[in-house]
Short mmCIF file of C-alpha atoms in Angstrom, two decimals:
data_model
loop_
_atom_site.label_atom_id
_atom_site.label_comp_id
_atom_site.label_asym_id
_atom_site.label_seq_id
_atom_site.Cartn_x
_atom_site.Cartn_y
_atom_site.Cartn_z
CA MET A 1 16.27 12.07 -27.32
CA THR A 2 19.14 13.59 -25.38
CA VAL A 3 21.14 11.35 -23.06
CA THR A 4 23.52 12.92 -20.58
CA THR A 5 25.74 11.60 -17.83
CA LEU A 6 25.26 12.12 -14.10
CA ALA A 7 24.35 15.69 -13.32
CA SER A 8 27.15 17.83 -12.02
CA THR A 9 28.05 21.46 -11.90
CA THR A 10 29.84 21.25 -15.22
CA VAL A 11 26.97 19.47 -16.95
CA ALA A 12 24.38 21.82 -15.51
CA SER A 13 26.29 24.87 -16.70
CA GLY A 14 26.01 23.74 -20.32
CA LEU A 15 22.32 22.84 -20.37
CA PRO A 16 20.12 24.58 -22.95
CA GLU A 17 16.86 26.31 -22.10
CA LEU A 18 14.32 23.95 -20.55
CA THR A 19 11.33 23.35 -22.79
CA ALA A 20 8.58 20.73 -22.75
CA GLY A 21 10.34 18.81 -25.50
CA ARG A 22 13.67 18.81 -23.68
CA LEU A 23 12.00 17.83 -20.40
CA ILE A 24 10.47 14.79 -22.09
CA GLY A 25 13.39 13.89 -24.33
CA SER A 26 16.36 14.43 -22.00
CA TRP A 27 17.53 11.40 -20.02
CA ARG A 28 20.60 10.49 -18.03
CA LEU A 29 21.88 7.26 -16.55
CA ASP A 30 21.77 6.94 -12.77
CA PRO A 31 23.63 3.71 -11.89
CA TYR A 32 22.40 3.62 -8.29
CA ALA A 33 18.75 4.01 -9.26
CA LEU A 34 19.16 1.51 -12.10
CA VAL A 35 20.56 -1.12 -9.73
CA LEU A 36 17.68 -0.53 -7.31
CA ILE A 37 15.11 -0.87 -10.10
CA LEU A 38 16.72 -4.06 -11.41
CA VAL A 39 16.92 -5.63 -7.95
CA LEU A 40 13.32 -4.80 -7.00
CA GLY A 41 12.01 -5.80 -10.42
CA GLY A 42 14.04 -9.01 -10.47
CA LEU A 43 12.84 -10.12 -7.04
CA TYR A 44 9.24 -9.37 -7.94
CA ALA A 45 9.51 -11.27 -11.25
CA TRP A 46 11.09 -14.22 -9.41
CA GLY A 47 8.12 -14.36 -7.04
CA VAL A 48 5.59 -14.24 -9.88
CA VAL A 49 7.41 -16.98 -11.83
CA ARG A 50 7.73 -19.16 -8.74
CA LEU A 51 3.99 -18.97 -8.10
CA ALA A 52 3.26 -19.71 -11.77
CA ARG A 53 5.39 -22.87 -11.61
CA ARG A 54 3.30 -24.04 -8.66
CA GLY A 55 0.14 -23.44 -10.65
CA GLU A 56 -0.82 -20.31 -8.69
CA ARG A 57 -1.77 -17.11 -10.44
CA TRP A 58 -0.61 -13.69 -9.28
CA PRO A 59 -2.87 -10.79 -10.39
CA VAL A 60 -1.59 -9.12 -13.54
CA ALA A 61 -2.89 -5.75 -12.34
CA ARG A 62 -0.61 -5.90 -9.31
CA THR A 63 2.41 -6.68 -11.49
CA VAL A 64 1.59 -3.79 -13.82
CA ALA A 65 1.17 -1.41 -10.87
CA PHE A 66 4.48 -2.47 -9.31
CA ALA A 67 6.50 -2.32 -12.52
CA GLY A 68 4.73 0.50 -14.35
CA LEU A 69 3.76 2.92 -11.61
CA GLY A 70 6.24 1.98 -8.88
CA LEU A 71 9.49 1.25 -10.71
CA GLY A 72 8.49 3.57 -13.54
CA ALA A 73 8.13 6.47 -11.13
CA ILE A 74 11.59 5.77 -9.69
CA ALA A 75 13.08 5.80 -13.19
CA LEU A 76 11.19 8.98 -14.09
CA ALA A 77 12.36 10.81 -10.98
CA THR A 78 16.01 9.79 -11.17
CA MET A 79 16.79 9.49 -14.88
CA SER A 80 14.38 11.69 -16.87
CA GLY A 81 14.56 15.37 -17.70
CA LEU A 82 13.68 16.10 -14.07
CA ALA A 83 17.04 14.64 -13.03
CA VAL A 84 18.89 16.36 -15.89
CA TYR A 85 17.66 19.81 -14.86
CA ASP A 86 17.39 19.38 -11.07
CA HIS A 87 20.77 21.07 -10.59
CA GLU A 88 19.81 24.13 -12.62
CA LEU A 89 16.21 24.77 -11.49
CA PHE A 90 14.53 24.11 -8.17
CA TRP A 91 11.13 23.04 -9.47
CA PRO A 92 12.36 19.86 -11.25
CA ALA A 93 14.04 18.83 -8.00
CA ALA A 94 10.83 19.49 -6.08
CA VAL A 95 8.83 17.34 -8.51
CA GLN A 96 11.50 14.63 -8.26
CA ASN A 97 11.17 14.50 -4.51
CA ILE A 98 7.38 14.38 -4.43
CA VAL A 99 7.35 11.60 -7.06
CA LEU A 100 9.73 9.52 -4.95
CA ASP A 101 7.88 10.33 -1.74
CA LEU A 102 4.29 9.72 -2.90
CA ILE A 103 3.84 8.24 -6.39
CA ALA A 104 6.54 5.57 -6.37
CA PRO A 105 5.52 4.16 -2.94
CA LEU A 106 1.89 4.04 -4.08
CA GLY A 107 2.81 2.01 -7.16
CA LEU A 108 5.03 -0.35 -5.18
CA ALA A 109 2.33 -0.85 -2.54
CA LEU A 110 -0.34 -1.60 -5.14
CA GLY A 111 1.85 -4.49 -6.25
CA ASP A 112 1.73 -5.90 -2.68
CA PRO A 113 5.31 -7.25 -2.73
CA LEU A 114 5.13 -8.48 0.87
CA SER A 115 2.25 -10.86 0.17
CA LEU A 116 4.01 -12.03 -2.98
CA ALA A 117 7.21 -12.74 -1.07
CA LEU A 118 5.43 -14.70 1.65
CA ALA A 119 3.50 -16.70 -0.94
CA ALA A 120 6.54 -17.44 -3.10
CA LEU A 121 9.02 -18.35 -0.37
CA PRO A 122 8.79 -21.93 0.94
CA GLN A 123 7.47 -21.78 4.48
CA GLU A 124 10.24 -23.96 5.86
CA ARG A 125 13.05 -21.82 4.44
CA PRO A 126 14.98 -19.54 6.82
CA ALA A 127 14.30 -16.58 4.52
CA ALA A 128 10.54 -16.99 4.97
CA ARG A 129 10.89 -17.26 8.73
CA ARG A 130 13.09 -14.17 8.86
CA LEU A 131 10.64 -12.20 6.72
CA ARG A 132 7.69 -13.16 8.94
CA ALA A 133 9.74 -12.29 12.03
CA ALA A 134 10.64 -8.89 10.55
CA LEU A 135 7.03 -8.13 9.65
CA SER A 136 5.89 -8.93 13.19
CA GLY A 137 8.89 -7.28 14.86
CA ARG A 138 8.60 -4.29 17.13
CA LEU A 139 10.80 -2.01 15.03
CA LEU A 140 8.75 -2.33 11.87
CA ARG A 141 5.47 -2.11 13.80
CA PHE A 142 6.72 1.10 15.39
CA LEU A 143 7.90 2.65 12.11
CA THR A 144 4.65 1.77 10.32
CA PHE A 145 2.39 2.99 13.11
CA PRO A 146 0.21 5.61 11.35
CA LEU A 147 1.18 8.57 13.52
CA VAL A 148 4.87 7.70 13.44
CA SER A 149 5.03 7.14 9.67
CA THR A 150 3.14 10.38 8.98
CA VAL A 151 5.55 12.36 11.16
CA LEU A 152 8.51 10.67 9.43
CA VAL A 153 7.24 11.67 5.98
CA LEU A 154 6.59 15.27 7.00
CA SER A 155 9.82 15.73 8.95
CA SER A 156 11.84 14.12 6.15
CA GLU A 157 10.62 16.63 3.56
CA LEU A 158 10.95 19.64 5.84
CA ALA A 159 14.46 18.57 6.88
CA ILE A 160 15.50 18.33 3.24
CA TYR A 161 14.32 21.81 2.32
CA PHE A 162 14.96 23.81 5.48
CA THR A 163 18.34 22.49 6.60
CA PRO A 164 21.72 22.43 4.78
CA TYR A 165 20.82 18.87 3.70
CA PHE A 166 19.52 19.78 0.23
CA PRO A 167 22.27 22.27 -0.79
CA THR A 168 24.89 19.75 0.37
CA ALA A 169 23.21 16.97 -1.60
CA LEU A 170 23.34 19.11 -4.74
CA ARG A 171 27.13 19.31 -4.37
CA HIS A 172 27.74 15.66 -3.47
CA GLY A 173 26.31 12.95 -5.69
CA PRO A 174 26.30 10.04 -3.18
CA LEU A 175 24.41 12.15 -0.63
CA HIS A 176 21.90 13.08 -3.35
CA GLU A 177 21.33 9.38 -4.03
CA LEU A 178 20.89 8.77 -0.30
CA MET A 179 18.27 11.52 -0.25
CA TYR A 180 16.38 9.75 -3.05
CA LEU A 181 16.40 6.51 -1.03
CA GLN A 182 15.29 8.33 2.12
CA LEU A 183 12.25 9.79 0.36
CA LEU A 184 11.29 6.42 -1.12
CA VAL A 185 11.62 4.56 2.19
CA THR A 186 9.78 7.09 4.34
CA GLY A 187 6.94 7.30 1.83
CA SER A 188 6.68 3.50 1.72
CA LEU A 189 6.47 3.26 5.51
CA PHE A 190 3.07 4.98 5.36
CA VAL A 191 1.65 3.76 2.05
CA LEU A 192 2.65 0.09 2.08
CA PRO A 193 0.91 -0.93 5.33
CA MET A 194 -2.29 0.76 4.17
CA LEU A 195 -2.59 -1.38 1.04
CA THR A 196 -0.89 -4.68 1.80
CA ARG A 197 -2.84 -7.77 2.83
CA GLN A 198 -0.31 -8.41 5.59
CA GLU A 199 -1.30 -7.14 9.03
CA LEU A 200 1.32 -4.47 9.68
CA LEU A 201 -1.05 -2.03 11.37
CA PRO A 202 -2.74 -2.26 14.80
CA SER A 203 -5.97 -4.26 15.04
CA TRP A 204 -8.04 -1.09 15.45
CA CYS A 205 -6.83 0.19 12.07
CA SER A 206 -9.67 -1.26 10.00
CA HIS A 207 -10.29 -0.23 6.41
CA PRO A 208 -12.67 2.61 7.36
CA VAL A 209 -10.00 3.92 9.73
CA ARG A 210 -7.39 3.61 7.00
CA ALA A 211 -9.55 5.67 4.66
CA LEU A 212 -9.78 8.37 7.33
CA LEU A 213 -6.01 8.26 7.84
CA VAL A 214 -5.44 8.67 4.11
CA LEU A 215 -7.67 11.76 4.12
CA LEU A 216 -5.70 13.21 7.02
CA ASP A 217 -2.42 12.31 5.35
CA GLY A 218 -3.51 14.24 2.27
CA LEU A 219 -3.75 17.34 4.42
CA VAL A 220 -0.32 16.68 5.93
CA ASP A 221 1.25 16.10 2.51
CA ALA A 222 0.09 19.56 1.44
CA VAL A 223 2.14 21.23 4.20
CA PRO A 224 5.61 21.03 2.55
CA GLY A 225 4.31 22.45 -0.73
CA ILE A 226 2.55 25.31 1.02
CA VAL A 227 5.59 26.10 3.17
CA VAL A 228 7.98 25.99 0.20
CA MET A 229 5.68 28.13 -1.94
CA THR A 230 5.16 30.81 0.71
CA SER A 231 8.60 30.82 2.31
CA GLY A 232 10.51 34.06 2.13
CA THR A 233 13.80 32.17 2.38
CA LEU A 234 15.25 30.77 -0.82
CA ILE A 235 15.96 27.02 -0.64
CA ALA A 236 19.51 26.36 -1.84
CA GLY A 237 19.44 29.95 -3.01
CA GLY A 238 23.20 30.26 -3.40
CA TRP A 239 23.42 27.16 -5.57
CA TYR A 240 20.55 28.02 -7.90
CA ALA A 241 21.63 31.66 -8.16
CA SER A 242 25.01 30.48 -9.47
CA GLN A 243 23.26 28.27 -12.06
CA HIS A 244 20.79 30.94 -13.18
CA ARG A 245 20.41 31.53 -16.94
CA PRO A 246 18.73 34.49 -18.67
CA TRP A 247 15.84 32.29 -19.80
CA ASP A 248 15.28 30.77 -16.36
CA PRO A 249 12.61 32.15 -14.01
CA SER A 250 13.91 34.14 -11.08
CA PRO A 251 14.87 32.08 -8.01
CA GLN A 252 11.76 33.36 -6.20
CA GLN A 253 9.48 32.38 -9.09
CA ASP A 254 11.29 29.07 -9.46
CA GLN A 255 10.63 28.22 -5.80
CA MET A 256 6.98 29.26 -6.04
CA ILE A 257 6.53 27.03 -9.09
CA GLY A 258 8.18 24.14 -7.26
CA GLY A 259 6.01 24.56 -4.16
CA GLY A 260 2.87 24.84 -6.26
CA LEU A 261 3.72 21.64 -8.16
CA MET A 262 4.44 19.84 -4.87
CA LEU A 263 1.05 20.89 -3.52
CA THR A 264 -0.78 19.96 -6.74
CA ILE A 265 0.80 16.52 -7.08
CA ALA A 266 0.26 15.72 -3.40
CA GLU A 267 -3.44 16.49 -3.65
CA LEU A 268 -3.83 14.64 -6.96
CA VAL A 269 -2.20 11.52 -5.53
CA GLY A 270 -4.54 11.56 -2.53
CA LEU A 271 -7.61 10.60 -4.58
CA PRO A 272 -6.23 7.41 -6.23
CA PHE A 273 -4.69 6.47 -2.88
CA LEU A 274 -8.11 6.72 -1.25
CA ILE A 275 -9.71 4.75 -4.10
CA ALA A 276 -7.05 2.05 -3.66
CA VAL A 277 -7.87 1.78 0.06
CA PHE A 278 -11.58 1.40 -0.71
CA ALA A 279 -10.82 -1.18 -3.41
CA GLU A 280 -8.73 -3.19 -0.95
CA TRP A 281 -11.58 -2.90 1.53
CA VAL A 282 -14.00 -4.40 -1.01
CA ARG A 283 -11.57 -7.19 -1.87
CA ASP A 284 -11.08 -7.99 1.81
CA GLU A 285 -14.84 -8.21 2.37
CA ARG A 286 -15.16 -10.50 -0.62
CA ARG A 287 -12.40 -12.75 0.75
CA ARG A 288 -14.14 -12.91 4.11
CA THR A 289 -17.49 -13.71 2.49
CA ARG A 290 -15.93 -16.39 0.31
CA ALA A 291 -14.20 -17.98 3.32
CA LEU A 292 -17.49 -17.93 5.28
CA ASP A 293 -19.37 -19.51 2.37
CA GLU A 294 -16.77 -22.25 2.10
CA ARG A 295 -17.00 -22.96 5.83
CA LEU A 296 -20.78 -23.06 5.71
CA ASP A 297 -20.73 -25.38 2.70
CA ARG A 298 -18.41 -27.77 4.55
CA GLU A 299 -20.64 -27.79 7.61
CA LEU A 300 -23.75 -28.33 5.49
CA ALA A 301 -22.07 -31.23 3.71
CA VAL A 302 -21.28 -32.85 7.07
CA ALA A 303 -24.86 -32.31 8.25
CA ALA A 304 -26.33 -33.78 5.06
CA ALA A 305 -24.12 -36.86 5.33
CA ALA A 306 -25.05 -37.55 8.97
CA PRO A 307 -26.93 -40.85 9.68
CA THR A 308 -30.73 -40.73 9.60
CA THR A 309 -30.96 -42.25 13.04
CA THR A 310 -31.46 -38.84 14.54
CA ALA A 311 -34.53 -38.27 12.41
CA THR A 312 -35.91 -41.75 13.29
CA THR A 313 -35.44 -41.16 17.00
CA THR A 314 -37.19 -37.83 16.72
CA THR A 315 -40.20 -39.40 14.98
CA THR A 316 -40.51 -42.12 17.64
CA THR A 317 -40.35 -39.58 20.44
CA VAL A 318 -43.04 -37.43 18.87
CA SER A 319 -45.36 -40.45 18.39
CA THR A 320 -44.94 -41.57 22.01
CA ALA A 321 -45.70 -38.10 23.32
CA THR A 322 -48.83 -37.88 21.18
CA THR A 323 -50.17 -41.25 22.42
CA THR A 324 -49.64 -40.27 26.05
CA ALA A 325 -51.46 -37.00 25.58
CA THR A 326 -54.42 -38.75 23.94
CA ALA A 327 -54.73 -41.28 26.80
CA THR A 328 -55.10 -38.55 29.37
CA SER A 329 -58.74 -37.96 30.20
CA PRO A 330 -60.15 -34.41 30.06
CA GLY A 331 -60.67 -34.29 33.82
CA GLU A 332 -57.22 -35.39 34.76
CA ALA A 333 -54.43 -32.96 35.27
CA ALA A 334 -52.03 -32.97 32.44
CA VAL A 335 -48.74 -34.48 33.36
CA PRO A 336 -45.84 -32.24 32.27
CA GLN A 337 -44.12 -33.76 29.30
CA PRO A 338 -40.45 -33.47 28.57
CA GLU A 339 -39.45 -31.11 25.77
CA LEU A 340 -39.59 -32.82 22.42
CA THR A 341 -36.33 -33.43 20.66
CA ARG A 342 -36.11 -31.30 17.53
CA PRO A 343 -33.67 -31.39 14.63
CA TRP A 344 -30.62 -29.19 15.20
CA TRP A 345 -31.39 -26.98 12.21
CA GLU A 346 -34.72 -25.97 13.74
CA THR A 347 -33.17 -24.73 16.98
CA ASP A 348 -29.83 -23.39 15.77
CA GLN A 349 -29.94 -19.58 15.75
CA GLY A 350 -26.70 -19.06 13.86
CA GLU A 351 -25.98 -18.58 10.18
CA VAL A 352 -25.53 -22.31 9.57
CA GLY A 353 -28.99 -23.15 10.91
CA GLU A 354 -30.61 -20.27 9.05
CA ARG A 355 -29.02 -21.27 5.75
CA PHE A 356 -29.98 -24.92 6.25
CA ARG A 357 -33.60 -23.96 6.94
CA ARG A 358 -33.69 -21.86 3.76
CA GLY A 359 -32.21 -24.74 1.77
CA ARG A 360 -34.84 -27.18 3.06
#
């Protein structure tokens, strides 16, 4: 395994030919990304441990998704061979960006860190109140509104590739790190509200609507890859031309490869994203059904424990009405009788009455 320092012009100029083995085995340390991974991972682990101490269990699958897919994707994009070679070839940089923009947010969202934070924080603590206030605040609701978040993701990628932003970031390390963070945040603004159990989206954005939005977002995510692949203008052409090696593809081929990989990854991510939305839909329906069953069971327990005086009164009323009807001679006009009192479960038209009748 090859470990290098932060990429720079000097480091990039001495890199050997990129092969599959070097792409997998070359790593570099990115202190900014490492700090972010440790902070996010530490906070998530703290929440899981806090729930465990209270005797509550957090799903292992969510923890694996957050740590493995979410934080793992951040590490892969910023410290693997993609980061080592992103200053020499365009296509590793393009893959980096799409991983941070799509794959890492999906992994983080599958871990549902917002629900974990709200469950782990004591409700009376100021931190919990501030978090709930932020989640219900106008700014976050605006940024996570489906149309707004989709436009932010698309405009963020296009601004990176078709403005001086990207060439400048290649020359200045701190700006490059800021670009990483921008891609991660804008991607999370769309993905996280779609999968979290917290209500960040408008009331009309039900799970079927979310599935439709994910399908539409898949089409939007394909736009940057198509534009990059078909553009006649070289992205950061001056920079990559100065880093060109005899074994490297030409800058035009390099950009076409990068755009094609962006398009391919974006479309491949769309399917598991859609499956995750449907899975959350199923879980939500199960939670609703379980809550309804518990409510019905409580109401049935109250009804079963009620005094039997109601049944006794009903029997007496029915007997009196029968005697009166028998005493009436055939020639006499029948006197209208009041409606007989019936048990509540015979007249109730709701789910509680129906279930009670089935149980009897």
